[in-house]
Short mmCIF file of C-alpha atoms in Angstrom, two decimals:
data_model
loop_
_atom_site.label_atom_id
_atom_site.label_comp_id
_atom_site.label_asym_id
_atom_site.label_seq_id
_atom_site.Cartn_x
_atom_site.Cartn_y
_atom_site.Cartn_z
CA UNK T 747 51.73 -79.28 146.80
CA UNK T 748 47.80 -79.72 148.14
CA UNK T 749 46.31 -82.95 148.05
CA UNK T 750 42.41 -83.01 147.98
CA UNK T 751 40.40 -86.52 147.98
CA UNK T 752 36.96 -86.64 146.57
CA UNK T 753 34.27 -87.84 149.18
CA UNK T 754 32.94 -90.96 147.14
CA UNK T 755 30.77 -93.57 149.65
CA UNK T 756 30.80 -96.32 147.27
CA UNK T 757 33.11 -98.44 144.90
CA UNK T 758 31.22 -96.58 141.69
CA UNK T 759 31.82 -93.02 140.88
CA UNK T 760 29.27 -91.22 143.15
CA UNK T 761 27.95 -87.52 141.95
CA UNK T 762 28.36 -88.17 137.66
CA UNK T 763 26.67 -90.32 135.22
CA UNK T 764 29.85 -92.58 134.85
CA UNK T 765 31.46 -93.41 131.29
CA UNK T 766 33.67 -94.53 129.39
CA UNK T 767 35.67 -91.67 130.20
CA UNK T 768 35.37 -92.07 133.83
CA UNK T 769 37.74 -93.87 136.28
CA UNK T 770 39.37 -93.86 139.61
CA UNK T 771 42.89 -92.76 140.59
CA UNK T 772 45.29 -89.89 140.69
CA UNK T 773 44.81 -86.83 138.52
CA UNK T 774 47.36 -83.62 137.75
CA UNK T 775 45.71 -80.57 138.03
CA UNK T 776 47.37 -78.11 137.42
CA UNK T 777 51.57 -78.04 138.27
CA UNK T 778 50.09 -78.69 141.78
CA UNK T 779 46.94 -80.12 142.55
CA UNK T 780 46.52 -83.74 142.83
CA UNK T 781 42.79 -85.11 143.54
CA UNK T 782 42.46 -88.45 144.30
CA UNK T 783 38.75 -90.02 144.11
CA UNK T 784 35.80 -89.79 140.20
CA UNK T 785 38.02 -88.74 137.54
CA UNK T 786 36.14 -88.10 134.49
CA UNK T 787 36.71 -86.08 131.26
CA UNK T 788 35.19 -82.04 131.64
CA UNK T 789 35.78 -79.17 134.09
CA UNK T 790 36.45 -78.56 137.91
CA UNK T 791 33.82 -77.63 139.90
CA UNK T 792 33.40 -76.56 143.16
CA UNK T 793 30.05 -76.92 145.04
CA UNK T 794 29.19 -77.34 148.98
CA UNK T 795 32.96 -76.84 149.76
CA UNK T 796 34.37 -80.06 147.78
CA UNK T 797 35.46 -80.06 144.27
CA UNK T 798 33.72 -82.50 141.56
CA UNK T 799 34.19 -82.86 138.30
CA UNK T 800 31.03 -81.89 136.00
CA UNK T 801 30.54 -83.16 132.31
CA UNK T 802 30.55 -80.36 129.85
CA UNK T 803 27.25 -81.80 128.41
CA UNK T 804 25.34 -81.35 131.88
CA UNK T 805 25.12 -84.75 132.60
CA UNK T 806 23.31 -85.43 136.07
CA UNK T 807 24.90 -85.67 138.97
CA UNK T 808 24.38 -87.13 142.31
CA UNK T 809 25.42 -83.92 144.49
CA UNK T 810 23.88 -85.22 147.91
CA UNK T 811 25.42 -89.36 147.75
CA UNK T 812 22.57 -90.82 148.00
CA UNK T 813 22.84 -93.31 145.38
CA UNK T 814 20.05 -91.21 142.85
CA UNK T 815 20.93 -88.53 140.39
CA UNK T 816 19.51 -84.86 139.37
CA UNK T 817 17.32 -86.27 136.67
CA UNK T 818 15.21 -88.12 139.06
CA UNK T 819 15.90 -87.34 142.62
CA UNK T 820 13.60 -84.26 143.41
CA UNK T 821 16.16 -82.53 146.06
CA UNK T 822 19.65 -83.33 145.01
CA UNK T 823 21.16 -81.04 148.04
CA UNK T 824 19.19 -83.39 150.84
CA UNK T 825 20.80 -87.20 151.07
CA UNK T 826 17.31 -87.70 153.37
CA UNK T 827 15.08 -87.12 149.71
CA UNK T 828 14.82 -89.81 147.09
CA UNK T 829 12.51 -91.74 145.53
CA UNK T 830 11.40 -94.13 147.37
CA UNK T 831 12.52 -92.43 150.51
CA UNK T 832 10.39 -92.54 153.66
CA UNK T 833 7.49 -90.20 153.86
CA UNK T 834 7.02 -88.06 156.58
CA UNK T 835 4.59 -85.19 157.43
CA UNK T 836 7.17 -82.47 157.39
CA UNK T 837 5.47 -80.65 153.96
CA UNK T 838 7.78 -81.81 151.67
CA UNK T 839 7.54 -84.54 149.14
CA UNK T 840 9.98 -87.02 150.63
CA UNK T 841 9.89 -89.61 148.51
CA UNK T 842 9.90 -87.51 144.76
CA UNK T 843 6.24 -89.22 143.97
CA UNK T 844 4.89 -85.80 143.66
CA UNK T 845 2.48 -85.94 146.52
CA UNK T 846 3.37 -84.33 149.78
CA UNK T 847 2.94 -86.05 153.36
CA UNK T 848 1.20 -89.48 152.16
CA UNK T 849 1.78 -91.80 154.89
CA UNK T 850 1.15 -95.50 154.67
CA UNK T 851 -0.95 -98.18 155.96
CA UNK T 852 -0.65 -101.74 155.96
CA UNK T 853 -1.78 -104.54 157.85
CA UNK T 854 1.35 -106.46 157.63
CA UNK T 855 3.44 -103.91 159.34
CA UNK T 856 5.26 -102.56 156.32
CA UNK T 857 3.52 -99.21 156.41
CA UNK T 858 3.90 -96.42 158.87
CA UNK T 859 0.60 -97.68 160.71
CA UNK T 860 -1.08 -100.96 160.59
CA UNK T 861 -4.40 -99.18 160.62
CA UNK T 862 -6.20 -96.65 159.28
CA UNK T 863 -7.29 -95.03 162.65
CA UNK T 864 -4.13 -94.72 163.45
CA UNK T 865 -3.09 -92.37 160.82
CA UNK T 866 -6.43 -90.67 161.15
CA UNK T 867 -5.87 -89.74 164.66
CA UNK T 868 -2.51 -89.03 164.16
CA UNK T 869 -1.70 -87.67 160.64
CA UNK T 870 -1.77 -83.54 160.59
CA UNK T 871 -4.83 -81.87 158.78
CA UNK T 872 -4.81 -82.38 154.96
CA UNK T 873 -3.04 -85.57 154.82
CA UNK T 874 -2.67 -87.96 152.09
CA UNK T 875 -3.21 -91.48 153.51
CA UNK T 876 -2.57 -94.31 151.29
CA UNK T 877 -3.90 -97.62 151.89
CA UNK T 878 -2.27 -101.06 151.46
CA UNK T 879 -4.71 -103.90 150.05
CA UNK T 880 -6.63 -105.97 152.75
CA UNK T 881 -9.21 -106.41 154.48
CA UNK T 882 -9.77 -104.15 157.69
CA UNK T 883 -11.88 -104.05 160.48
CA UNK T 884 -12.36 -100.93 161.83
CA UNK T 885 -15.53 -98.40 162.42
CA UNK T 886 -13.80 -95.21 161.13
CA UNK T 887 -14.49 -91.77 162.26
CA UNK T 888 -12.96 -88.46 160.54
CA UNK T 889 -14.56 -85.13 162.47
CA UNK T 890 -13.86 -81.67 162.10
CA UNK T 891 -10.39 -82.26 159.73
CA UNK T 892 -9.46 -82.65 156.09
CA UNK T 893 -8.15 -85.61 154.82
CA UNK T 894 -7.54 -87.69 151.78
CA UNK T 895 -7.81 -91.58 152.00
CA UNK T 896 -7.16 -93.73 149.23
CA UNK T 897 -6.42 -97.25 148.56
CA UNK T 898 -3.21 -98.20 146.22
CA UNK T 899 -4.97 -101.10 144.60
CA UNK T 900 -8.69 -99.96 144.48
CA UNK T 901 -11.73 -101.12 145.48
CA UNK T 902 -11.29 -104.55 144.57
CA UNK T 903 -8.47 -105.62 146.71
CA UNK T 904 -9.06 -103.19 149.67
CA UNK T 905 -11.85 -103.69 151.68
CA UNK T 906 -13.47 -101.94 155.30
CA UNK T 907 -15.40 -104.23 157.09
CA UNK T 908 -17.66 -102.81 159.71
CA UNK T 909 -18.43 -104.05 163.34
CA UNK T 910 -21.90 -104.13 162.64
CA UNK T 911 -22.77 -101.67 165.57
CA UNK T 912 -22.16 -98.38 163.62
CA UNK T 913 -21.65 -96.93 160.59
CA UNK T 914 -18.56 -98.21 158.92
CA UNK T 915 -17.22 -94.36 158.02
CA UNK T 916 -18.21 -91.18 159.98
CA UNK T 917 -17.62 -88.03 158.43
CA UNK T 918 -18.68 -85.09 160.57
CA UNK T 919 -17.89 -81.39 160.67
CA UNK T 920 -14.95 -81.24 158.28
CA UNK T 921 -14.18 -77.87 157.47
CA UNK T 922 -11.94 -78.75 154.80
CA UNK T 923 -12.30 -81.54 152.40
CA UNK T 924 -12.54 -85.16 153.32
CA UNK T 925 -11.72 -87.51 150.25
CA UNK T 926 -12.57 -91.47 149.75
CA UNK T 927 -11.50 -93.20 146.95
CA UNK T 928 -11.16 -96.46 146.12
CA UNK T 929 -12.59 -98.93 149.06
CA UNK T 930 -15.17 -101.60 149.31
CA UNK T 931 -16.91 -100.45 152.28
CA UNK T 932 -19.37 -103.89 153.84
CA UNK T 933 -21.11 -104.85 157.22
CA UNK T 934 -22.15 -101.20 158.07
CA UNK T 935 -25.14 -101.10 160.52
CA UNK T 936 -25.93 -97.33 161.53
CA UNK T 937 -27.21 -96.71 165.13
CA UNK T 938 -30.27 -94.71 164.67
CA UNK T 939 -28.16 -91.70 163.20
CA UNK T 940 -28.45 -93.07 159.63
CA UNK T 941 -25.64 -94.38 156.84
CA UNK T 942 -24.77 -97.87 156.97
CA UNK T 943 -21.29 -97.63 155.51
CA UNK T 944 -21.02 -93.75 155.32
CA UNK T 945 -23.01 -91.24 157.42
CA UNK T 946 -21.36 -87.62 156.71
CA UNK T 947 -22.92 -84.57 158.55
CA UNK T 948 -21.94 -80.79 157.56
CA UNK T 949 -19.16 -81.85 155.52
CA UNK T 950 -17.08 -81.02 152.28
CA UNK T 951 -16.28 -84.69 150.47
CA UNK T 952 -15.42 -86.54 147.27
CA UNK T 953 -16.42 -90.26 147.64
CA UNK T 954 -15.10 -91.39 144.80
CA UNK T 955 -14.39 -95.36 142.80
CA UNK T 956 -15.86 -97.14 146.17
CA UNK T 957 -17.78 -99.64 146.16
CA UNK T 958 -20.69 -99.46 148.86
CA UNK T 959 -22.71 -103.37 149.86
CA UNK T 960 -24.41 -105.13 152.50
CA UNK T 961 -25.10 -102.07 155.04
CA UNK T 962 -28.02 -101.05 156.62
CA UNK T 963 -29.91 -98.37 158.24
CA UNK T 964 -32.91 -98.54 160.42
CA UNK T 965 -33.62 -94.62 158.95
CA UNK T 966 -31.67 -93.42 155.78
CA UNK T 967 -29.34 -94.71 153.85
CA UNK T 968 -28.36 -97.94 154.16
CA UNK T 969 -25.08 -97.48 151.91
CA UNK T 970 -24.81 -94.05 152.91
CA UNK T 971 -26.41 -90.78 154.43
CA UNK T 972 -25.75 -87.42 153.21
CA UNK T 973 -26.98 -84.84 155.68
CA UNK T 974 -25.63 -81.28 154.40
CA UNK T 975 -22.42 -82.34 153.18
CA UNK T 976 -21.02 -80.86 149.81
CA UNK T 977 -18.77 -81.54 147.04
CA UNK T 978 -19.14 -84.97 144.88
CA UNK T 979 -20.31 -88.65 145.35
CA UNK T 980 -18.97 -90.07 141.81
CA UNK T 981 -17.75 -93.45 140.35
CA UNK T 982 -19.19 -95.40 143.15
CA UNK T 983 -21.55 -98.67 143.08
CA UNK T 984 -24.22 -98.96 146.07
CA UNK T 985 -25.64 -102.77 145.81
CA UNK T 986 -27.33 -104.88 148.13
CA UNK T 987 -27.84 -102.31 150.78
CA UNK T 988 -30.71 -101.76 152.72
CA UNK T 989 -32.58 -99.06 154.92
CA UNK T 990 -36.13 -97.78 156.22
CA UNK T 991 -35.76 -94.81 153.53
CA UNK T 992 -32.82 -94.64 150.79
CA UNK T 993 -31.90 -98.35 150.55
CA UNK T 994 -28.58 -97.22 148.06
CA UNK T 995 -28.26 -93.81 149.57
CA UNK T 996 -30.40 -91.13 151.07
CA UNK T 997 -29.21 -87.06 150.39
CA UNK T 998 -30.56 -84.24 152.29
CA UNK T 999 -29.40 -81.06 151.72
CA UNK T 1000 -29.15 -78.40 148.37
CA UNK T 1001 -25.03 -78.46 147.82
CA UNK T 1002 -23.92 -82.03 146.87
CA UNK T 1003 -23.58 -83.51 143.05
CA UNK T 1004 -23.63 -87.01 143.29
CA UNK T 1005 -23.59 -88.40 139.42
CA UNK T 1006 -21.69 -91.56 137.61
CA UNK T 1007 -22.41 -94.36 140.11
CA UNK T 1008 -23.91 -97.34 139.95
CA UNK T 1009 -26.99 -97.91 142.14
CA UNK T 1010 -28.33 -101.43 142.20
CA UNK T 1011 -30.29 -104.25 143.95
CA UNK T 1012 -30.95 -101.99 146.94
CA UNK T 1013 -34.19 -102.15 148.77
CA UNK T 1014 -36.16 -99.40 151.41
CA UNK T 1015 -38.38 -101.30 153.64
CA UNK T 1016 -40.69 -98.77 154.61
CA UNK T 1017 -44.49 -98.63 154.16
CA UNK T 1018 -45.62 -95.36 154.52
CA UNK T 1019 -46.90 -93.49 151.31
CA UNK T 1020 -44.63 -90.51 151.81
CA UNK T 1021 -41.35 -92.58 152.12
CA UNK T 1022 -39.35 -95.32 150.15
CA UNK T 1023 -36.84 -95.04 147.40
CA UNK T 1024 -35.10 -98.24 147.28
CA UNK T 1025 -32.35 -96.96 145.27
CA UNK T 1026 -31.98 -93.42 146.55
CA UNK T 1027 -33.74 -90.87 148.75
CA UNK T 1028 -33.76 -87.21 147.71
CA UNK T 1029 -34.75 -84.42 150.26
CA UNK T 1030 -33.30 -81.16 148.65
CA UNK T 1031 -32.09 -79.68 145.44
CA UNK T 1032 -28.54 -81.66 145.23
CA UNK T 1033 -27.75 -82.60 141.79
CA UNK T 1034 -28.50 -86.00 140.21
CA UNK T 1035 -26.99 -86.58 137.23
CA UNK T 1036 -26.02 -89.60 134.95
CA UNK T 1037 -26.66 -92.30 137.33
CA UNK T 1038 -27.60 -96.09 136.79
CA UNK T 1039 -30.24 -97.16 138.64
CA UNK T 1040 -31.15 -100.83 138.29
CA UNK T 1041 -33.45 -103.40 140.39
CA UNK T 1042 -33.89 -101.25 142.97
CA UNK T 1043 -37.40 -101.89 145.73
CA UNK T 1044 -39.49 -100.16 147.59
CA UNK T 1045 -43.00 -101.71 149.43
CA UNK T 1046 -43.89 -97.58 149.08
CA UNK T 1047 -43.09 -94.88 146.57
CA UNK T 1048 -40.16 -94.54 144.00
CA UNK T 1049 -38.17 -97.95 143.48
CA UNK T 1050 -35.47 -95.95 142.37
CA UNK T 1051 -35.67 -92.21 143.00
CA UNK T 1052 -37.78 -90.91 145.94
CA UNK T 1053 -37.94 -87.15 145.58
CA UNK T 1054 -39.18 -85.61 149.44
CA UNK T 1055 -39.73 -81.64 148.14
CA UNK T 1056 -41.61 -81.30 151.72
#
């Protein structure tokens, strides 16, 4: 006679979608197999080298123990993926959200990193780095990798305050693409290199659902500088910014689209004839498209839209 005991972890009937037809104890298999352990009406399987019993109506199963079954854990062979597991750059989605490698950050400790330089500096090429709400006070810098940085409650409850002595985000030489989304970016004050809150250089970028105020620029761009970057600059609202040319945002450069946003109460403080858009500066053939401009200044040319074709 063989005795064989199922490896259950816990007092419920681990690896089936129990019933009414389930329950613990001894079963008679046969004239001489007894298995002790989930007993529940169907057919003997065997799978991994122990034996479970699998409903004849393919019911999910929890084949790995960790407490979620085949219908919604996305690796039911690894007890390490879940939902709601720990993510780790390892390229796999560890936690069955469908994104791969998203790390964390949150000021209160719960997150991998407490802030978002951190993961920056640390986090492999082509991350996903999700940001708890808060406020945080950083200067940010992302050169010569790709990277996606988003908040998880938007621009309204996550917020980058700059130091005042630089530009809040620095986006330089990123071969692949860099994207934004969802921040109120504030207190940006470039350093003669232009973009309050964003200055990107030779770039690809999507700066997307942020919300860009109070920066300045003593050149271009007081909410942000474009300098021949490419890609998109959508869904965004520059207000209350400030700068010598491009008070919202100044663009240089034949390769970005930068349409949808909201560009208001900005102002360019410049004097000269061949300078000014308060709302935007344009040097290039980027596209402009389906923008808002409103209460934008100038003391020179174009209150909203300066156009520089020289």
């Amino acid at each position: 006679m063989t005795i064989k005991q199922f490896p259950g972890k816990s007092p419920k009937c681990r690896g089936f979608r129990t019933s009414a037809s389930a329950r613990r104890g001894w079963l008679l298999l046969g004239p001489v197999v007894l298995t002790f352990g989930c007993i529940e009406t169907g057919k003997l399987a065997v799978s991994n080298d122990y034996q479970y019993l699998d409903d004849t109506d393919n019911s999910p199963v929890d084949l790995d123990y960790d407490g979620f079954y085949s219908d919604e854990d996305c690796d039911d062979t690894n007890p390490a993926i879940y939902p709601g597991a720990y993510e780790v750059s390892d390229g796999v989605d560890n936690d069955c959200d469908g994104t791969i490698d998203e790390v964390i950050v949150c000021k209160d400790g719960t997150g991998k990193y407490p802030e978002i330089q951190d993961a920056i500096d640390n986090e492999p090429a082509d991350a996903t780095i999700e940001v708890c709400p808060g406020t945080y006070n950083e200067d940010l810098q992302i050169k010569t990798k790709g990277l996606t940085i988003k908040s998880t409650g938007g621009a309204a409850s996550t917020t980058i305050s700059g130091s005042g002595t630089g530009s809040t985000w620095v986006v330089e030489n990123s071969a692949s693409q860099v994207t934004i989304d969802g921040f109120t970016i504030i207190n940006g004050k470039d350093n003669g290199y232009g973009g309050g809150g964003l200055r990107c250089t030779n770039s690809i970028v999507s700066i997307q659902n942020n919300s860009f105020s109070n920066n300045s620029s003593t050149t271009y761009g007081g909410g942000a500088m474009f300098n021949a970057c490419s890609g998109d600059v959508s869904g965004n609202e520059f207000a209350f910014n400030t700068a010598l040319d491009g008070g919202g945002l100044a663009v240089g450069g034949d390769w970005l689209e930068v349409d949808s946003n909201n560009i208001h109460h900005n102002d360019s403080t410049t004097t000269v004839d061949y300078g000014g858009g308060g709302g935007l500066y344009l040097s290039g053939n980027s596209t402009i498209a389906d923008n808002e401009f409103v209460n934008n200044t100038t003391q020179a040319s174009g209150g909203g839209i300066y156009v520089n074709q020289g």
